[in-house]
Amino acid sequence: MKAVKYLAIILVTFVIIAGIAIPMVLQPQSLLEFPIIPGLEDKARNIFFHVPVAWTSVLGFLVALFYGFKYLRTKNLDYDIKSVSSAGLGMMFCLLATMTGSIWAKFNWGSFWNWDPRETSIFILLLIYGAYFALRSALGSDEVRARLSAVYAILAGLTAPFFIFIMPRIVGGLHPGAKGDASGSTPVAQLHMPPNMRIVFFAGLIGFSLFFIWLLNVRIRAARVEHQLSIKDH
Amino acid sequence: MNSIASTWAVVVKDVRSELRTRYALNALLMFVITSVATILFALREDELNPEILSGMFWVVIFFTAMSGLSRIFVSEEERGTTLTLQLVASPSVVYFGKLIFNCGLTLLLSSAVTVLYVVVFPAFVIKSALIFGLTVFLGSLGFASAATIIAAVIAKANTKGTLYPVLSFPILIPLLMTVMKSTARALDGELFTAALGEFQILVSYLLVMTAGSYLLFDYVWKE
């Protein structure tokens, strides 16, 4: 876990420095110059942060789902601790993705919120996280809470294909890859980036994922201690 | 007893106990009337276009369903009959029995809302009856399917009433968006082939939800 921690720190620091400091010029000559994308200009730098954060919020949900599933198979409460820790982190990243995206949308598309399919999807992911924690707080015993919240996470996960594959095709959108995009509508937008931007972008994706894994590890350990203490109290 | 007969027995039991008190039926009917009346008060003389009306149509159905469909499991919990049901019937029998009851209730509810809308909103003219009928039918079944499993989940929770719409809404959004679009097509009088895409989504939603709930119900139902 130490290696993950230091790698995450190095990668995220690299992304912050490279993503913000590398100048944007009309005719990039060296590796240390990004091209200017018409219409985006310096706002394009947000892609190094917004996309990894949005990806991590989905990752958090998938990990919570995975451990919820494992809990149902084994009835081992430790999996529930892992599941809820991941969901909490995912919710934080989901809020960050909503905020970075909303600010970007204001300056590029003119308003903070446009109900574009991807905005709708992240809004629903937020609602799912909210509902998940509302459900957890309304259930009494540890065992029932773990069981029912795992079931709810799986049910919510079942609707994900409708948002990822179907909705972007039927509703026109502003994000790349939406219906009406010249480069084709696909669930995952194609990257049109020069190699040096691509390096920073993927460093961001990997860096934020590792950052998530490290934070998850810390949270799980803290939650285990809290669980042990609550058992001792009774 | 084979499983079809016992599923039917669960449905009959629920219909009987519902007819004894008529709690859900009365509550749903009054809810429909109040919410439509509120919309009418808000509108006064304004004429709405079909696009908005088709949205409002499903808003009324959503909130009405959220006020009544959870009864199916909450009432078992309140009467303390959950354990008995667990003893006498297998989980899948209970699930499908409750699902069929809720499907019937939702179909009844959406037809009541349809009649009321046609009567009170002059702009609500169903130009394509086939699209409208199929949308309401498939939409109601999908609605009941998602609502039934969520009802089973919240039956154990402390704050059942408020939690139900909160948990159901994210799960129902794909369905709501599709039925609203398809109802707008029916009011516009579009050709049946134009709405085929929506029907594909509705059928796949119904299948995914029912299969998923069937697989997960064991974990919800068994202590």
XYZ file of C-alpha atoms in Angstrom:
457
model
C 0.000 0.000 0.000
C 3.019 2.304 0.559
C 3.960 1.951 -3.119
C 0.401 2.818 -4.172
C 0.456 5.857 -1.901
C 3.736 7.275 -3.222
C 2.893 6.487 -6.856
C -0.471 8.242 -6.426
C 1.195 11.295 -4.889
C 3.802 11.459 -7.671
C 1.281 10.998 -10.503
C -1.294 13.463 -9.173
C 1.430 16.053 -8.480
C 2.759 15.531 -12.017
C -0.735 16.011 -13.470
C -1.340 19.187 -11.453
C 1.990 20.727 -12.490
C 2.050 19.545 -16.102
C -1.645 20.107 -16.680
C -1.528 23.704 -15.452
C 1.983 24.842 -16.316
C 2.588 23.559 -19.847
C 1.843 26.483 -22.188
C -0.670 26.270 -25.009
C 0.588 27.513 -28.382
C -0.800 27.567 -31.919
C 1.909 25.373 -33.475
C 3.273 22.977 -30.839
C 6.901 22.078 -31.597
C 8.194 20.236 -28.536
C 6.782 17.866 -25.960
C 6.407 20.766 -23.549
C 3.778 22.584 -25.611
C 0.067 21.800 -25.931
C -1.920 22.842 -29.007
C -4.678 25.431 -28.641
C -8.052 23.844 -29.312
C -10.380 26.462 -30.833
C -13.334 27.151 -28.558
C -11.693 25.520 -25.546
C -8.326 27.296 -25.164
C -7.043 27.142 -21.578
C -10.329 25.658 -20.402
C -9.203 22.394 -22.017
C -6.880 21.860 -19.048
C -9.907 20.855 -16.987
C -9.980 17.548 -18.881
C -6.953 16.364 -16.845
C -9.005 16.697 -13.650
C -12.672 16.448 -14.573
C -12.491 13.145 -16.470
C -10.328 11.265 -13.913
C -12.546 12.467 -11.053
C -15.709 11.404 -12.908
C -14.096 8.043 -13.683
C -13.175 7.581 -10.013
C -16.755 8.285 -8.909
C -17.920 5.429 -11.135
C -15.049 3.259 -9.876
C -16.197 3.918 -6.303
C -19.676 2.705 -7.162
C -18.361 -0.400 -8.949
C -16.132 -1.325 -5.997
C -19.056 -0.795 -3.582
C -21.202 -2.980 -5.822
C -18.525 -5.681 -5.992
C -18.102 -5.852 -2.212
C -21.871 -5.675 -1.715
C -22.154 -8.703 -3.970
C -19.415 -10.493 -2.025
C -21.225 -9.668 1.222
C -24.406 -11.315 -0.039
C -22.430 -14.428 -0.983
C -20.481 -14.763 2.273
C -22.383 -12.730 4.937
C -19.023 -11.481 6.184
C -19.514 -8.011 7.688
C -16.006 -6.963 6.683
C -17.172 -6.820 3.054
C -19.916 -4.423 4.086
C -17.302 -2.174 5.700
C -15.362 -2.210 2.417
C -18.521 -1.566 0.429
C -19.693 1.448 2.435
C -16.181 2.950 2.590
C -15.965 2.788 -1.180
C -19.436 4.283 -1.606
C -18.519 7.218 0.649
C -15.421 7.983 -1.377
C -17.314 7.540 -4.626
C -19.867 10.079 -3.458
C -17.123 12.598 -2.705
C -15.612 12.137 -6.168
C -19.084 12.332 -7.676
C -19.604 15.743 -6.047
C -16.200 16.871 -7.327
C -17.005 15.669 -10.850
C -20.343 17.478 -10.767
C -18.697 20.700 -9.630
C -15.746 20.658 -12.044
C -18.104 19.708 -14.867
C -20.634 22.343 -13.941
C -18.027 25.111 -13.870
C -16.623 23.935 -17.200
C -20.137 23.851 -18.662
C -20.783 27.428 -17.541
C -17.770 28.784 -19.404
C -18.035 26.551 -22.472
C -21.734 25.925 -22.997
C -23.133 29.011 -21.274
C -24.930 27.602 -18.222
C -24.092 25.567 -15.163
C -26.544 22.814 -16.020
C -27.923 21.687 -19.385
C -29.420 18.199 -18.781
C -27.063 16.731 -21.304
C -27.161 12.879 -21.040
C -23.880 12.690 -19.177
C -24.921 15.451 -16.779
C -28.162 13.556 -16.211
C -26.203 10.359 -15.562
C -23.911 11.954 -12.980
C -26.941 13.552 -11.322
C -28.556 10.117 -11.066
C -25.335 8.638 -9.702
C -25.456 11.340 -7.002
C -29.094 10.455 -6.279
C -28.186 6.776 -6.023
C -25.381 7.528 -3.573
C -27.755 9.757 -1.575
C -30.476 7.106 -1.530
C -27.934 4.438 -0.550
C -26.854 6.398 2.513
C -30.434 7.400 3.379
C -31.360 3.724 3.333
C -28.394 2.769 5.483
C -29.237 5.367 8.105
C -32.830 4.111 8.308
C -31.923 0.491 9.024
C -31.291 -0.696 12.536
C -29.088 -3.738 12.862
C -25.706 -4.179 11.154
C -26.713 -7.352 9.395
C -29.981 -6.016 7.895
C -28.273 -2.769 6.910
C -25.480 -4.596 5.105
C -27.849 -6.968 3.323
C -30.417 -4.441 2.125
C -27.946 -1.770 1.093
C -26.038 -4.357 -0.959
C -29.302 -5.336 -2.651
C -30.084 -1.698 -3.385
C -26.616 -1.070 -4.842
C -27.024 -4.043 -7.175
C -30.512 -2.888 -8.223
C -29.158 0.583 -8.980
C -26.289 -0.987 -10.903
C -28.817 -2.843 -13.065
C -30.104 0.449 -14.471
C -26.614 1.656 -15.407
C -26.642 0.170 -18.949
C -29.696 2.290 -19.736
C -27.742 5.436 -18.910
C -24.436 4.430 -20.458
C -25.605 2.886 -23.715
C -29.172 3.897 -24.422
C -29.792 7.429 -23.190
C -26.865 9.163 -24.959
C -28.259 7.791 -28.238
C -31.827 9.002 -27.816
C -31.160 12.399 -26.244
C -28.933 14.890 -28.031
C -26.033 16.092 -25.900
C -23.075 18.421 -25.637
C -20.362 16.049 -24.424
C -18.142 14.358 -27.011
C -19.603 11.023 -28.078
C -23.234 12.135 -27.741
C -25.843 11.804 -30.480
C -25.018 14.221 -33.296
C -21.276 14.285 -32.573
C -19.407 14.418 -35.898
C -16.927 11.765 -34.770
C -19.699 9.283 -34.055
C -21.794 8.500 -30.995
C -20.169 5.883 -28.790
C -20.475 5.107 -25.087
C -16.847 6.165 -24.610
C -15.784 9.258 -26.538
C -12.839 8.883 -28.853
C -9.722 10.745 -27.821
C -8.394 13.362 -30.210
C -5.295 14.384 -28.306
C -1.660 14.873 -29.188
C 0.660 12.329 -27.499
C 1.921 14.650 -24.767
C -1.631 15.569 -23.658
C -2.479 11.900 -23.740
C 0.389 11.139 -21.328
C -0.881 13.727 -18.821
C -4.458 12.530 -19.286
C -3.664 8.874 -18.608
C -1.325 9.828 -15.760
C -4.373 11.605 -14.298
C -6.629 8.573 -14.761
C -4.114 6.196 -13.177
C -3.058 8.705 -10.519
C -6.596 9.417 -9.335
C -7.447 5.699 -9.357
C -4.406 4.939 -7.180
C -5.296 7.894 -4.975
C -8.746 6.338 -4.593
C -7.269 2.948 -3.688
C -5.059 4.521 -1.042
C -7.905 6.575 0.467
C -10.129 3.495 0.419
C -7.498 1.550 2.314
C -7.250 4.251 4.981
C -11.032 4.458 5.302
C -11.462 0.695 5.552
C -8.884 0.508 8.340
C -10.538 3.360 10.213
C -13.985 1.790 9.784
C -12.723 -1.566 11.072
C -11.363 0.101 14.202
C -14.645 1.954 14.672
C -16.550 -1.310 14.277
C -14.337 -3.070 16.835
C -14.817 -0.214 19.302
C -18.598 -0.254 18.905
C -18.628 -3.998 19.618
C -16.545 -3.459 22.758
C -18.910 -0.743 24.000
C -21.880 -3.092 24.040
C -49.317 -27.315 -4.410
C -47.322 -26.332 -7.475
C -45.745 -22.914 -7.642
C -48.268 -21.365 -10.054
C -51.155 -22.328 -7.801
C -49.386 -21.026 -4.695
C -48.430 -17.767 -6.445
C -52.075 -17.343 -7.324
C -52.985 -18.072 -3.699
C -50.739 -15.204 -2.579
C -52.423 -12.870 -5.086
C -55.902 -13.933 -3.924
C -54.902 -13.455 -0.285
C -53.653 -9.925 -1.005
C -56.734 -9.005 -3.056
C -58.964 -10.268 -0.258
C -57.211 -8.370 2.495
C -57.157 -5.272 0.273
C -60.900 -5.503 -0.398
C -61.528 -5.885 3.327
C -60.045 -2.468 4.148
C -59.712 -0.853 0.678
C -56.820 1.105 2.158
C -54.575 1.190 -0.917
C -57.430 1.623 -3.407
C -59.003 4.564 -1.569
C -55.667 6.223 -0.855
C -54.535 5.920 -4.484
C -57.817 7.199 -5.889
C -57.915 10.193 -3.554
C -54.264 10.933 -4.289
C -54.944 10.959 -8.031
C -57.902 13.308 -7.637
C -56.030 15.692 -5.322
C -52.936 15.909 -7.491
C -54.901 16.454 -10.721
C -57.002 19.091 -8.947
C -53.800 20.836 -7.799
C -52.530 20.918 -11.375
C -55.870 22.345 -12.514
C -55.765 25.075 -9.831
C -52.224 25.959 -10.828
C -53.167 26.221 -14.482
C -56.527 28.016 -14.267
C -57.366 28.920 -17.857
C -54.006 28.111 -19.462
C -53.900 25.503 -22.188
C -50.968 23.126 -21.945
C -49.247 21.647 -24.956
C -49.205 17.823 -25.290
C -45.478 17.647 -24.536
C -45.940 19.047 -21.020
C -49.183 17.136 -20.440
C -47.512 13.811 -21.220
C -44.878 14.656 -18.622
C -47.502 15.686 -16.045
C -49.394 12.470 -16.747
C -46.461 10.389 -15.511
C -45.665 12.773 -12.651
C -49.121 12.056 -11.215
C -48.698 8.305 -11.736
C -45.226 8.357 -10.160
C -46.238 10.134 -6.971
C -49.484 8.234 -6.606
C -47.697 4.922 -7.034
C -45.102 6.038 -4.492
C -47.866 6.738 -1.975
C -49.544 3.342 -2.291
C -47.432 0.570 -3.797
C -45.244 0.080 -0.728
C -48.306 -1.169 1.219
C -47.809 -4.618 -0.253
C -44.846 -5.369 2.021
C -45.245 -2.684 4.681
C -48.689 -4.037 5.628
C -47.241 -7.517 6.186
C -44.643 -5.973 8.465
C -47.239 -3.887 10.355
C -49.651 -6.778 10.845
C -46.739 -8.981 11.896
C -47.565 -11.593 9.281
C -44.165 -11.605 7.570
C -42.926 -14.656 9.450
C -46.028 -16.689 8.663
C -45.682 -15.908 4.980
C -42.009 -16.862 5.132
C -42.998 -20.215 6.595
C -45.809 -21.138 4.241
C -44.441 -19.991 0.891
C -41.112 -19.955 -0.918
C -39.545 -16.526 -1.665
C -40.118 -16.669 -5.418
C -43.785 -17.494 -4.895
C -44.182 -14.531 -2.550
C -42.304 -12.231 -4.937
C -44.363 -13.104 -7.999
C -47.595 -13.011 -6.038
C -46.838 -9.501 -4.773
C -45.595 -8.456 -8.221
C -48.831 -9.558 -9.894
C -50.899 -7.726 -7.289
C -48.864 -4.534 -7.741
C -49.056 -4.840 -11.547
C -52.838 -4.990 -11.287
C -52.913 -2.010 -8.938
C -50.631 0.072 -11.193
C -52.644 -0.786 -14.309
C -55.827 0.217 -12.483
C -54.152 3.430 -11.348
C -52.835 4.421 -14.771
C -56.182 3.743 -16.428
C -57.891 5.908 -13.799
C -55.398 8.718 -14.474
C -55.916 8.301 -18.237
C -59.688 8.652 -17.927
C -59.323 11.668 -15.647
C -56.823 13.373 -17.975
C -58.993 12.833 -21.067
C -61.963 14.339 -19.221
C -60.351 17.397 -17.605
C -57.636 18.433 -20.080
C -59.007 19.407 -23.497
C -55.476 19.264 -24.973
C -54.997 15.646 -23.846
C -56.216 13.962 -27.020
C -54.864 10.475 -27.658
C -54.195 10.537 -31.382
C -52.410 7.206 -31.548
C -54.274 4.791 -29.307
C -51.949 1.875 -30.057
C -48.776 3.701 -28.946
C -50.562 5.110 -25.907
C -52.074 1.804 -24.830
C -48.851 -0.126 -25.202
C -46.848 2.609 -23.431
C -49.211 2.688 -20.467
C -49.307 -1.108 -20.315
C -45.529 -1.709 -20.522
C -44.799 1.386 -18.417
C -47.127 0.248 -15.640
C -45.622 -3.240 -15.567
C -42.067 -1.847 -15.433
C -43.150 0.594 -12.737
C -44.699 -2.179 -10.636
C -41.640 -4.366 -11.081
C -39.193 -1.779 -9.740
C -41.643 -0.575 -7.067
C -42.237 -4.072 -5.684
C -38.604 -4.889 -4.926
C -37.996 -1.426 -3.426
C -41.101 -1.912 -1.269
C -39.590 -5.159 0.008
C -36.334 -3.338 0.794
C -37.928 -0.459 2.708
C -40.382 -2.620 4.666
C -37.635 -3.154 7.265
C -36.613 0.529 7.506
C -37.668 3.086 10.119
C -38.810 5.903 7.821
C -40.725 3.939 5.228
C -42.944 6.635 3.762
C -40.287 9.212 2.924
C -37.667 6.689 1.913
C -39.788 4.996 -0.735
C -39.771 7.714 -3.436
C -36.138 8.565 -2.608
C -35.013 5.008 -3.316
C -37.315 4.426 -6.260
C -36.670 7.593 -8.231
C -33.084 6.884 -9.428
C -34.122 3.380 -10.446
C -37.254 4.559 -12.252
C -35.654 7.425 -14.214
C -34.817 5.400 -17.370
C -38.415 4.200 -17.426
C -39.889 7.648 -16.737
C -37.854 9.330 -19.465
C -38.896 6.692 -21.989
C -42.607 6.640 -21.186
C -42.784 10.447 -21.209
C -41.238 10.562 -24.664
C -43.416 7.788 -25.973
C -46.609 9.318 -24.509
C -45.732 12.596 -26.215
C -45.490 10.641 -29.481
C -48.932 9.155 -28.871
C -50.429 12.618 -28.263
C -48.723 13.922 -31.409
C -50.280 11.083 -33.391
C -47.039 9.692 -34.724
C -46.785 6.405 -36.604
C -46.391 3.202 -34.604
C -42.956 2.499 -36.111
C -41.617 5.819 -34.740
C -42.088 4.576 -31.165
C -40.550 1.128 -31.700
C -37.257 2.210 -30.090
C -39.073 3.250 -26.914
C -40.905 -0.059 -26.735
C -37.623 -1.934 -27.004
C -36.290 0.046 -24.034
C -39.496 -0.541 -22.040
C -39.474 -4.286 -22.655
C -35.776 -4.617 -21.798
C -36.265 -2.519 -18.636
C -39.154 -4.739 -17.575
C -37.141 -7.915 -18.183
C -33.963 -6.646 -16.481
C -35.861 -5.379 -13.436
C -37.995 -8.485 -12.991
C -35.087 -10.898 -13.451
C -32.851 -8.861 -11.119
C -35.550 -8.582 -8.458
C -36.291 -12.289 -8.687
C -32.618 -13.112 -8.088
C -32.200 -10.568 -5.278
C -35.498 -11.202 -3.512
C -34.128 -14.195 -1.567
C -31.661 -11.888 0.171
C -34.312 -9.299 0.982
C -36.950 -11.701 2.199
C -35.038 -14.298 4.229
C -33.765 -13.234 7.605
